[in-house]
Amino acid sequence: MLTESAPLLHYQFIEQTIQPGQSVSLKCAAVGNPVPTLTWLLNGLPVQRSDRVLVGEQPGARGRVVGHVNITSSRVQDGGAYRCIASSSAGKVGHTANLNIYGEPTARHTASLTAVAGEALELYCPVAGYPLQSFLWTKDGVTLTGTEDNIRLGPGGTLTLKSARKPADSGLYSCSASVRQERSASAAVQVDVLTAPRIALVSTSDGGVEAGDRVTLTCTVSKGDSPLTIMWYRDGIPLPSHGSRTDDITIVSLNAYNSVLGVERVGPRHGGRYSCRASNAAGTDVLAYSLVVNGTCQLLQMSGHGGGGGGGGTKVKDIDSFSSVLTLGPLTLDHVGRYSCRASNSAATVEAGADLTVNGKVVLMLHDRRDRQD
């Protein structure tokens, strides 16, 4: 069985200096389990695709992935600090190098940026051109010298907020860059410091419930700036929006910070992992709750090659209150892992597990564990 491994970059692009009009290709390759996803940034913002700028990636064997940014007929605005980030559920790693394109100072189109309160934020001078010799930053019209408590001015015209403060560090940041004193350009970027969401999840039950009981889950966003988006999921699948009723599950929005999920009459089909996800421009928070309906059998956990989850073709069907069937197929390496089923009532809990190995043949090794209550 393959275990999770954090992404590792095994090929990285290098700094290059070119003339406008030349074509260039930046390549980044990573490996990990699960297979990492590659993200490309230019001066801290996502690389904008166009008919001249192509961004893509191609998966390889054994958890490898190769990504590229291909630029044809390059322009001065295509230059800057490019960063490749490889990320997965097991971790994240990145690499940054400059693409220098000769040209006079040219203002870039800038969008507003969101800083997360308490976290660092690095700003790049929104002026393209090479070589640039001097930089001048202002905030809301006041010149920044780098001696301020929360600001660090770095090489290449970068400005770092060491720990973004709300609202002190929100404002309009402007940078002027020049090749020589008589040739310069300036541009500004609006920075808004926001607090990321934090969730408190309250339940009317404590893990296990009896069939026929009522269950209420309340998702309260205890902190975080508006506007907020609150979503409910069951076993990773989004549930319908607020004000809807599906499969005897009702979701009601009390206000912008509180959402309630209720089940009027719990049955075997309602067992599973429920999660509430709250997000805003600063980030996302998720809190989960496992609902176990006593007297039913549920799939507890699957893990294996490719990040687990049991792979495609996995189905769980409740036959009645006393029987549940797990069906897998067609089998692939993604199905490798340990599968567990737990049946419980007020008197006892019984759990059976199976280790599934796929290697030309299927081998099941069963283990029973009984936890009886006094």
XYZ file of C-alpha atoms in Angstrom:
374
model
C 0.000 0.000 0.000
C 1.335 3.436 -0.921
C 1.362 6.060 1.809
C 0.911 9.792 1.384
C 4.027 11.753 0.510
C 4.391 15.526 0.348
C 5.038 17.071 -3.093
C 8.663 17.348 -4.185
C 9.925 19.474 -7.087
C 12.406 17.470 -9.154
C 12.726 19.980 -12.017
C 12.714 23.771 -11.699
C 12.970 26.579 -14.248
C 15.828 29.069 -13.954
C 16.083 32.855 -14.240
C 16.221 34.053 -17.846
C 16.752 37.400 -19.571
C 15.341 37.882 -23.077
C 14.423 40.534 -25.625
C 10.780 41.433 -26.369
C 9.345 39.273 -29.145
C 11.273 36.154 -28.183
C 9.495 32.967 -27.137
C 10.209 31.267 -23.835
C 9.079 28.163 -21.948
C 9.107 27.727 -18.172
C 8.933 24.148 -16.923
C 8.203 22.732 -13.487
C 7.931 19.040 -12.533
C 6.781 17.516 -9.244
C 6.126 14.128 -7.682
C 4.026 13.054 -4.707
C 1.141 10.930 -3.489
C -1.531 11.940 -4.225
C -0.393 13.442 -7.526
C 0.190 17.180 -6.922
C -1.681 19.982 -8.658
C 0.470 22.741 -10.163
C -0.379 26.440 -9.855
C 1.474 29.255 -11.641
C 1.786 32.818 -10.329
C 3.301 35.979 -11.801
C 4.240 38.554 -9.168
C 1.937 36.815 -6.690
C -1.117 36.689 -8.977
C -2.388 33.822 -11.177
C -0.796 33.768 -14.636
C -3.311 35.109 -17.148
C -3.828 32.796 -20.106
C -4.111 34.205 -23.626
C -3.430 33.229 -27.222
C 0.238 34.048 -26.494
C 0.474 32.612 -22.967
C -0.335 28.917 -22.604
C -0.424 27.206 -19.204
C -0.759 23.446 -18.899
C 0.264 20.288 -17.128
C 0.589 16.624 -17.992
C 0.458 13.746 -15.490
C 3.181 11.132 -15.656
C 3.842 7.761 -14.073
C 4.279 7.090 -10.349
C 2.766 10.294 -9.024
C 4.645 12.648 -11.343
C 3.267 15.746 -13.045
C 4.938 18.178 -15.450
C 3.702 21.747 -15.907
C 4.687 24.581 -18.202
C 4.113 28.207 -19.127
C 4.788 28.802 -22.826
C 5.017 32.427 -24.000
C 5.231 33.401 -27.669
C 5.976 36.918 -28.964
C 6.844 38.016 -25.430
C 6.080 41.524 -24.211
C 7.583 43.613 -21.434
C 4.485 42.966 -19.289
C 5.191 39.206 -19.417
C 8.318 39.698 -17.308
C 8.443 39.340 -13.542
C 8.730 36.785 -10.746
C 7.178 33.473 -11.813
C 6.305 30.934 -9.129
C 5.336 27.282 -9.556
C 3.460 25.726 -6.612
C 2.898 21.969 -6.283
C 0.184 21.158 -3.753
C -1.875 18.211 -2.535
C -3.561 17.046 0.645
C -0.108 15.912 1.828
C 1.563 19.332 1.606
C 2.811 22.139 -0.612
C 6.125 23.264 -2.114
C 7.054 26.104 -4.472
C 9.836 27.621 -6.562
C 10.320 31.216 -7.804
C 12.600 32.650 -10.492
C 12.562 35.853 -12.546
C 11.858 36.191 -16.244
C 13.538 39.463 -17.246
C 12.363 41.104 -20.475
C 14.210 44.207 -21.627
C 12.048 47.304 -21.885
C 11.107 50.699 -20.513
C 9.099 50.930 -17.262
C 5.472 50.008 -17.987
C 2.559 50.048 -15.538
C 0.759 46.737 -15.067
C -2.976 46.259 -14.756
C -3.602 45.558 -11.073
C -6.479 44.043 -9.129
C -7.351 44.394 -5.463
C -5.539 42.052 -3.093
C -6.801 40.482 0.116
C -4.477 40.115 3.094
C -5.381 37.712 5.893
C -5.245 39.375 9.292
C -2.221 38.147 11.239
C -0.465 36.680 8.191
C 2.308 38.027 5.971
C 1.635 39.478 2.516
C 4.261 40.173 -0.143
C 3.566 42.872 -2.738
C 5.465 43.173 -6.009
C 5.926 46.579 -7.594
C 3.224 46.627 -10.320
C 5.630 48.026 -12.921
C 7.171 45.900 -15.679
C 10.475 46.551 -17.439
C 14.140 45.597 -17.244
C 16.449 46.649 -15.822
C 14.661 48.720 -13.172
C 17.037 50.640 -10.948
C 14.999 52.337 -8.223
C 11.640 51.905 -6.501
C 9.504 54.182 -4.352
C 6.485 52.947 -2.370
C 3.696 55.036 -0.859
C 0.592 54.098 1.123
C -2.391 56.399 0.807
C 0.003 59.074 -0.447
C 2.540 58.728 2.399
C 6.071 57.625 1.454
C 7.212 54.306 2.958
C 10.855 54.015 4.000
C 11.032 50.447 5.324
C 11.618 51.658 8.877
C 7.946 51.154 9.764
C 7.272 48.433 12.352
C 5.229 46.180 10.078
C 6.807 46.829 6.664
C 9.909 45.410 5.008
C 11.178 46.697 1.652
C 13.099 44.032 -0.246
C 15.149 43.650 -3.422
C 13.443 43.983 -6.786
C 10.838 46.391 -5.471
C 9.031 44.002 -3.118
C 7.120 45.181 -0.056
C 6.185 42.765 2.728
C 3.570 43.257 5.412
C 5.063 41.165 8.217
C 1.726 40.561 9.948
C -1.254 42.229 8.312
C -3.241 44.390 10.714
C -6.859 45.378 10.414
C -7.613 48.118 9.520
C -4.189 49.795 9.832
C -2.612 48.025 6.837
C -5.596 48.322 4.494
C -5.195 51.008 1.857
C -3.870 51.992 -1.556
C -0.228 51.018 -2.114
C 1.521 52.763 -5.005
C 4.937 51.936 -6.469
C 7.031 54.056 -8.830
C 9.923 52.396 -10.690
C 12.531 53.924 -12.968
C 15.370 52.929 -15.286
C 16.849 56.374 -15.192
C 15.517 59.435 -13.478
C 13.862 60.674 -16.664
C 12.105 57.348 -17.423
C 9.691 55.994 -14.833
C 6.211 54.529 -14.407
C 3.932 53.998 -11.439
C 0.900 51.888 -10.575
C -1.153 51.195 -7.463
C -2.877 48.224 -5.839
C -5.654 48.274 -3.241
C -5.049 45.995 -0.236
C -7.908 44.953 2.047
C -7.101 43.170 5.312
C -9.812 40.663 6.233
C -10.341 38.095 8.976
C -10.697 34.503 7.760
C -13.753 32.497 8.926
C -13.768 30.304 12.027
C -16.587 27.821 12.616
C -18.202 26.406 15.741
C -20.433 23.367 15.059
C -23.090 22.440 17.620
C -25.087 19.193 17.563
C -28.161 18.042 19.462
C -26.723 14.513 19.566
C -23.410 13.131 20.737
C -22.210 10.919 17.893
C -24.705 8.027 17.882
C -28.472 8.390 17.492
C -31.350 5.959 17.280
C -33.403 5.513 14.138
C -36.391 7.846 14.290
C -34.622 10.517 16.363
C -34.400 14.171 15.368
C -30.977 15.664 14.693
C -30.004 19.318 14.427
C -26.571 20.630 13.429
C -25.901 24.342 13.840
C -22.993 25.923 11.977
C -21.970 29.228 13.554
C -19.246 31.381 12.019
C -17.774 32.848 15.193
C -15.368 35.176 13.357
C -14.710 36.287 9.803
C -15.541 39.262 7.601
C -18.530 39.495 5.290
C -19.546 38.555 2.709
C -19.538 34.920 3.836
C -20.589 31.803 1.967
C -21.795 28.837 4.054
C -22.205 25.401 2.450
C -23.140 21.963 3.819
C -21.712 18.656 2.568
C -22.497 15.005 3.246
C -19.631 12.592 2.590
C -17.975 15.289 0.490
C -21.018 15.888 -1.731
C -22.631 19.365 -1.612
C -26.133 19.493 -0.162
C -28.797 21.756 -1.703
C -28.771 25.439 -0.834
C -30.485 27.075 2.113
C -34.249 26.928 2.315
C -34.354 23.530 0.584
C -35.478 20.088 1.722
C -33.987 16.908 0.280
C -34.126 13.341 1.631
C -35.779 14.668 4.827
C -32.794 17.000 5.343
C -33.675 20.664 5.784
C -31.163 23.517 5.630
C -32.165 26.928 6.963
C -30.110 30.126 7.073
C -30.796 32.051 10.285
C -28.615 35.007 9.280
C -25.299 35.710 7.549
C -23.361 33.828 10.264
C -25.601 30.908 11.267
C -26.904 27.947 9.282
C -28.932 25.011 10.612
C -29.162 21.504 9.158
C -31.995 19.373 10.508
C -33.218 15.810 10.025
C -36.810 15.336 11.185
C -36.662 11.536 11.376
C -33.260 9.862 11.166
C -32.958 6.649 9.183
C -30.083 4.408 8.076
C -29.613 6.452 4.892
C -28.792 9.566 6.925
C -25.615 8.165 8.450
C -22.367 9.713 7.245
C -19.964 12.582 7.653
C -21.541 16.030 7.563
C -19.372 19.101 7.167
C -19.987 22.830 7.153
C -17.730 25.028 5.015
C -17.538 28.800 5.498
C -15.491 30.962 3.153
C -14.753 34.575 2.349
C -12.069 36.394 0.381
C -9.540 35.722 3.168
C -9.919 31.956 3.446
C -12.027 28.906 4.250
C -12.799 26.937 7.398
C -14.382 23.475 7.543
C -15.793 21.613 10.531
C -17.153 18.070 10.275
C -19.476 15.841 12.307
C -19.913 12.068 11.938
C -23.512 10.929 12.311
C -23.825 7.270 13.325
C -27.318 5.783 13.281
C -27.387 2.902 15.780
C -28.459 -0.419 14.325
C -26.981 0.318 10.898
C -23.694 -0.561 9.262
C -21.628 2.242 7.790
C -18.443 2.544 5.782
C -16.035 4.246 8.190
C -12.817 4.808 6.302
C -11.084 4.057 3.034
C -7.469 4.816 2.313
C -5.101 3.757 -0.395
C -3.177 4.567 -3.559
C -3.913 7.947 -5.117
C -5.042 9.611 -1.895
C -7.681 7.082 -0.870
C -11.390 7.476 -1.162
C -11.861 3.978 -2.552
C -11.550 4.966 -6.212
C -14.280 4.894 -8.826
C -17.146 2.406 -8.811
C -17.544 2.421 -5.006
C -21.147 2.016 -3.828
C -22.709 1.536 -0.395
C -26.291 0.285 -0.238
C -28.415 -0.242 2.875
C -30.557 -3.346 2.361
C -32.535 -2.813 5.569
C -31.864 -1.702 9.149
C -29.628 -4.752 9.671
C -27.716 -5.157 6.406
C -25.428 -2.978 4.309
C -23.454 -3.916 1.198
C -20.259 -2.309 -0.107
C -19.606 -2.888 -3.813
C -16.280 -2.181 -5.535
C -15.458 -2.473 -9.178
C -13.931 -2.622 -11.593
C -10.967 -2.944 -9.231
C -7.895 -0.739 -9.682
C -4.965 0.248 -7.472
C -7.103 3.161 -6.247
C -9.174 0.637 -4.273
C -6.227 -0.549 -2.162
C -6.798 0.200 1.525
C -8.620 -0.778 4.694
C -12.402 -0.884 4.799
C -14.351 -0.962 8.069
C -17.998 -1.512 8.930
C -19.447 -0.718 12.350
C -22.820 -1.829 13.712
C -24.008 -0.465 17.033
C -26.965 -0.108 19.330
C -27.376 0.886 22.964
C -25.996 -2.481 24.156
C -22.835 -2.946 22.122
C -20.708 -1.964 19.162
C -19.260 -4.447 16.661
C -16.704 -3.512 14.045
C -15.248 -5.609 11.216
C -12.395 -4.537 8.969
C -10.971 -5.750 5.686
C -7.574 -4.962 4.129
C -7.927 -4.958 0.353
C -4.806 -5.541 -1.763
C -4.973 -5.350 -5.560
C -2.058 -7.103 -7.265
C -3.529 -9.248 -9.968
C -5.601 -10.941 -7.302
C -7.842 -9.614 -4.563
C -6.933 -10.592 -1.007
C -9.252 -9.788 1.900
C -7.975 -10.090 5.483
C -10.804 -9.742 8.010
C -10.407 -8.551 11.582
C -13.192 -8.357 14.162
C -13.219 -6.078 17.171
C -16.043 -5.989 19.706
C -16.396 -3.163 22.209
C -19.161 -4.015 24.646
C -20.603 -1.532 27.065
C -21.238 -2.389 30.687
